[in-house]
Coordinates of C-alpha atoms and ligand atoms in Angstrom, one line a residue:
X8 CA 172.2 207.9 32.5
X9 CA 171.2 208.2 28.9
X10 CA 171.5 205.0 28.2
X11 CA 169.3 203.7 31.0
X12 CA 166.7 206.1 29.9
X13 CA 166.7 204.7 26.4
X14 CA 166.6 200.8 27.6
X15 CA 163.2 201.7 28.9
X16 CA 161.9 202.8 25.6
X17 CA 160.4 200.2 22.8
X18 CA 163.1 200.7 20.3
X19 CA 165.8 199.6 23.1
X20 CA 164.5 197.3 25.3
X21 CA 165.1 194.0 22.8
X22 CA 168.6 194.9 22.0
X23 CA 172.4 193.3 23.0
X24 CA 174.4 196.1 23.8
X25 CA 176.1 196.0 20.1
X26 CA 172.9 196.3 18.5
X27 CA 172.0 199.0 21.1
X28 CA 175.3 200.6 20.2
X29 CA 174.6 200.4 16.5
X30 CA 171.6 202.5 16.9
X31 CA 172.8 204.9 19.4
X32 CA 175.1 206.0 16.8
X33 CA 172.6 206.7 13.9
X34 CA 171.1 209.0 16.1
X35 CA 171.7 212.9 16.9
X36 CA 170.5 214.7 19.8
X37 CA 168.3 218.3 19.6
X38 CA 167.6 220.6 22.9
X39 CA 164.7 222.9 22.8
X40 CA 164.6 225.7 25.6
X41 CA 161.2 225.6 27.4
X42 CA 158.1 226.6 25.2
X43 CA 160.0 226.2 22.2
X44 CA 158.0 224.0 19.1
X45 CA 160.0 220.7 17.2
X46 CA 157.7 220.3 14.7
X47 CA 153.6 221.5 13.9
X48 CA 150.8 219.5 12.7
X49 CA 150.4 219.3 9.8
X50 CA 154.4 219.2 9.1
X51 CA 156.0 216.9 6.8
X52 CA 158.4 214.9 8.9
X53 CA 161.0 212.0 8.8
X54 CA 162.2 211.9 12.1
X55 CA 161.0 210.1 15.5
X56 CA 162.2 211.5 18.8
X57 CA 163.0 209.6 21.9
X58 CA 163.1 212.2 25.1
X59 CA 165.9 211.8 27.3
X60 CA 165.6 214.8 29.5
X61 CA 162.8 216.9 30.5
X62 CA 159.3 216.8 28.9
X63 CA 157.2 217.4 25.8
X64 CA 153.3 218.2 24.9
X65 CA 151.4 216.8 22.1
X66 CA 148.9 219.1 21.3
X67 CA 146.1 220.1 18.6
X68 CA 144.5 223.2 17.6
X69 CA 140.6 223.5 16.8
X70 CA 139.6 225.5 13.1
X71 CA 138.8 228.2 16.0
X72 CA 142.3 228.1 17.8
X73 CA 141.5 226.3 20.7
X74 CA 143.9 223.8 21.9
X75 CA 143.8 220.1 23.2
X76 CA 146.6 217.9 24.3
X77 CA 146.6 214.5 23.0
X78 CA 149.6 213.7 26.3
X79 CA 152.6 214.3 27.9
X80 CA 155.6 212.3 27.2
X81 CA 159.2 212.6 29.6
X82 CA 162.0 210.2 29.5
X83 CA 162.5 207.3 27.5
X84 CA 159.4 208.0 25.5
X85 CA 158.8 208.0 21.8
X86 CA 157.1 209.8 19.2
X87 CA 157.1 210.8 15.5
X88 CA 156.7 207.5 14.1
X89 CA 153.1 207.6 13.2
X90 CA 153.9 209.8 10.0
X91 CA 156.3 207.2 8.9
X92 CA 153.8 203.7 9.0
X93 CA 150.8 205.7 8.1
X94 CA 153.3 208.1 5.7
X95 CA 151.1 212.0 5.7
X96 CA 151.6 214.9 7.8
X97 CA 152.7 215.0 11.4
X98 CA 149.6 214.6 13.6
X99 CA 150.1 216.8 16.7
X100 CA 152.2 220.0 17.5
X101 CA 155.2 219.2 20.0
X102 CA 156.2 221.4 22.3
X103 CA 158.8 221.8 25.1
X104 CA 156.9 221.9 28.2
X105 CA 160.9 222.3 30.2
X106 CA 164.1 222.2 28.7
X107 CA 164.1 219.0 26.6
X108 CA 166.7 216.9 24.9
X109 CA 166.3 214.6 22.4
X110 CA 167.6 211.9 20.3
X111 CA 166.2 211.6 16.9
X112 CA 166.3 208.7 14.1
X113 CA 165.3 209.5 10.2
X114 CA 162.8 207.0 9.3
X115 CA 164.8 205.9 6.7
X116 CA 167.3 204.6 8.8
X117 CA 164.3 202.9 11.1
X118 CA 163.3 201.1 8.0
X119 CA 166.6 199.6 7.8
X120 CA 167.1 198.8 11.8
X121 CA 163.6 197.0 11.5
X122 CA 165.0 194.5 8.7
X123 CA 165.7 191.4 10.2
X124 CA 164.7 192.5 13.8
X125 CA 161.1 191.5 14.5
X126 CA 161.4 192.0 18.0
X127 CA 161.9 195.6 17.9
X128 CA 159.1 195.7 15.3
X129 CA 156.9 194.4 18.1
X130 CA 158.1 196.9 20.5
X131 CA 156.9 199.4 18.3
X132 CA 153.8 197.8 17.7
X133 CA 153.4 196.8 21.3
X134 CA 153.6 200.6 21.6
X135 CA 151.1 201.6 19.1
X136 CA 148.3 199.6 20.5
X137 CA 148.9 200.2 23.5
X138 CA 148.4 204.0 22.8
X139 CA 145.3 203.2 20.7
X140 CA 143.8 201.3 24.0
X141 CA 145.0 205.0 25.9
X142 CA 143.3 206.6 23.4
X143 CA 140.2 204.7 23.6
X144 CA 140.1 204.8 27.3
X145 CA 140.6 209.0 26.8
X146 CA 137.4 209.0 24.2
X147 CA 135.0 207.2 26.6
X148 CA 136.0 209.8 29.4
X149 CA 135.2 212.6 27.2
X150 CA 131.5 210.6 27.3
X151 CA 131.3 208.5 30.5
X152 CA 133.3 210.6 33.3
X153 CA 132.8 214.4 34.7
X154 CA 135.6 216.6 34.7
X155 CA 136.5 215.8 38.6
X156 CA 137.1 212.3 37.7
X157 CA 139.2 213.0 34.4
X158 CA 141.2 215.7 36.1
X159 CA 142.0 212.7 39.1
X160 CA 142.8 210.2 36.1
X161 CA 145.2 212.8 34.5
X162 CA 147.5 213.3 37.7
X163 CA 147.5 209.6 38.8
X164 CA 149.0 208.9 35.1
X165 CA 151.2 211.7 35.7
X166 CA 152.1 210.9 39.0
X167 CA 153.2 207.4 37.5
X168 CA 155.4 209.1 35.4
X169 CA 156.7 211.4 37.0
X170 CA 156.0 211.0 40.9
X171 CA 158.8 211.1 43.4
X172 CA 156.9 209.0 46.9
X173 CA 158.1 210.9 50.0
X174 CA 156.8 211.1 53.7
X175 CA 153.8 213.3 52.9
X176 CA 152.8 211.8 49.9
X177 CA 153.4 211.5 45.9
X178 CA 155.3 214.9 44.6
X179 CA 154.2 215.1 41.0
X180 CA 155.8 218.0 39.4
X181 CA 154.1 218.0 36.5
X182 CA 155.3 221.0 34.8
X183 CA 151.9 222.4 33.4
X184 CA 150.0 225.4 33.9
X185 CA 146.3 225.1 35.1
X186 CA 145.7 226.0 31.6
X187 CA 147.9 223.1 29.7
X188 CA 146.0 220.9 32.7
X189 CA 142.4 221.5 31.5
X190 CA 143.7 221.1 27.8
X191 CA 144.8 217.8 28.9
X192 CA 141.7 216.7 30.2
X193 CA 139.3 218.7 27.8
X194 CA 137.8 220.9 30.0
X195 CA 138.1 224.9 30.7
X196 CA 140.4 226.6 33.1
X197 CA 137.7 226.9 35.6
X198 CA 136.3 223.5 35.6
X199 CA 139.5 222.0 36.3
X200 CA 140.2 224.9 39.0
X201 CA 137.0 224.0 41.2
X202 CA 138.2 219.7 40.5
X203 CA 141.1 220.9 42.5
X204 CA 140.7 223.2 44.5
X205 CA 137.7 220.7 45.8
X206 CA 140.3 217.7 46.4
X207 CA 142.3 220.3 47.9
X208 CA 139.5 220.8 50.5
X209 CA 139.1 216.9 50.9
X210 CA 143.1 217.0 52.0
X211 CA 143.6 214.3 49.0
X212 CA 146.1 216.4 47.2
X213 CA 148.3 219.5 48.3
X214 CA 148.4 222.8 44.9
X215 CA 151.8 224.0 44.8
X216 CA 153.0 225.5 41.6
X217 CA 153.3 223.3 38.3
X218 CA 153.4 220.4 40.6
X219 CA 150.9 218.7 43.1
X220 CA 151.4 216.7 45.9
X221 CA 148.6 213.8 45.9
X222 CA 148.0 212.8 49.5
X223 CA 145.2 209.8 49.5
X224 CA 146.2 208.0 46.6
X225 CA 143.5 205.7 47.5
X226 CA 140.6 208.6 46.8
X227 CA 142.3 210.1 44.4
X228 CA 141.9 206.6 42.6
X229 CA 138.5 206.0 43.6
X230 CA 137.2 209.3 41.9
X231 CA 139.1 208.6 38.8
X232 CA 137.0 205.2 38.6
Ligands
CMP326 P1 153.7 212.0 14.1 O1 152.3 212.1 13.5 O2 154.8 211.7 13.1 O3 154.0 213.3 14.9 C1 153.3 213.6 16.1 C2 153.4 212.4 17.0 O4 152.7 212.4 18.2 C3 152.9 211.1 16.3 O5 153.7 210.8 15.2 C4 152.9 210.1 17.5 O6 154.2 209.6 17.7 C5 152.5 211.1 18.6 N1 151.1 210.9 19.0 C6 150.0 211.2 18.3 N2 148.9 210.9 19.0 C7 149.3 210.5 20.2 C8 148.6 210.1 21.3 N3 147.3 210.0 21.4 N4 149.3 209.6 22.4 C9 150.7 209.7 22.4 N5 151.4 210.1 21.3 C10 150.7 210.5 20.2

């Protein structure tokens, strides 16, 4: 089970199974109980993280305390690697969201796994761009959309990740408070409230508690355009 979950990740998915082994073993596993903190901002760090169970926020706080979250990351995904190519402090705050395991590498021992093995180095760079294009996308949101149409964005990416398809639709339990929700897509509490509570109305998604159940995919997706 662990192992499948860490084939899908960049690090793994280049490897033979002894090469996979190899690197299994350099690594040690860390459990956080739900709203527990691995690291802050601002942190020195040399460790990255791969989740295997459960799921993790990446968040930021303003000078005047207010928060923003950067994503959401569940099984086989990575993080804590951008303090080690671009070396400074950790960049986000990362939080259990539910009961979380980890594995995690030192950077040092990255370094040495990368020698020699330029495929995983283009996993991980495959990775980083393809968070920079993510991140770009999220900044011309911020500009171009309203919040109905981020909010709609947020759980079809979420649903992605962690939707389960059943009869009446896509069961996405995402784990989040409304709160956590509106810090995802920049927006306050209420804002987001009325997004849903209005999709609710149009029967494309069913509010149930930490989860959602999206209904009309198909609208869902055309508002998030
Ligand atoms: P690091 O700065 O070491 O610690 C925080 C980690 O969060 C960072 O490395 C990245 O791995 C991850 N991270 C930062 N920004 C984003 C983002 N926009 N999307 C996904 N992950 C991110």
């Amino acid at each position: 089970m662990e192992n499948d979950v860490l084939r899908q990740g960049p690090l793994f998915t280049e490897l033979d199974d002894a090469d996979a082994e190899a690197l299994r073993s350099s690594m040690s596993q860390t459990k956080l109980r739900r709203g527990e903190v691995l690291f802050h901002e601002g942190d020195s760090g040399d460790k990255l993280y791969i989740v295997t169970d459960g799921k993790v926020k990446l968040g930021r706080t303003s000078s005047d305390g207010r928060e923003n979250l950067l994503a959401i990351l569940g099984p086989g995904q990575m993080f804590g690697e951008l303090s080690l190519f671009d070396p400074g402090p950790r960049s986000a705050t990362v939080t259990a969201v539910t009961d979380t395991v980890f594995l995690s590498l030192s950077h040092e021992d990255l370094l040495r796994f990368l020698d020699g093995r330029p495929t995983v180095a283009r996993g991980l760079l495959l990775q980083l761009a393809s968070r920079l294009r993510r991140a770009n996308d999220v900044a011309a949101d911020l500009v171009f959309s309203d919040v109905p149409g981020r909010v709609a964005k947020a759980l079809l990416d979420l649903a992605d990740r962690f939707g389960r398809t059943a009869d009446d639709g896509v069961h996405v339990h995402h784990d989040l408070t409304q709160e956590e929700l509106a810090q995802l897509v920049g927006a306050s509490r209420e804002t987001v409230n009325k997004a849903l509570a209005d999709f609710a109305s149009r029967g494309w998604l069913r509010l149930e508690p930490r989860s959602v159940v999206i209904m009309d995919l198909e609208r869902m997706r055309r508002r998030a355009r």
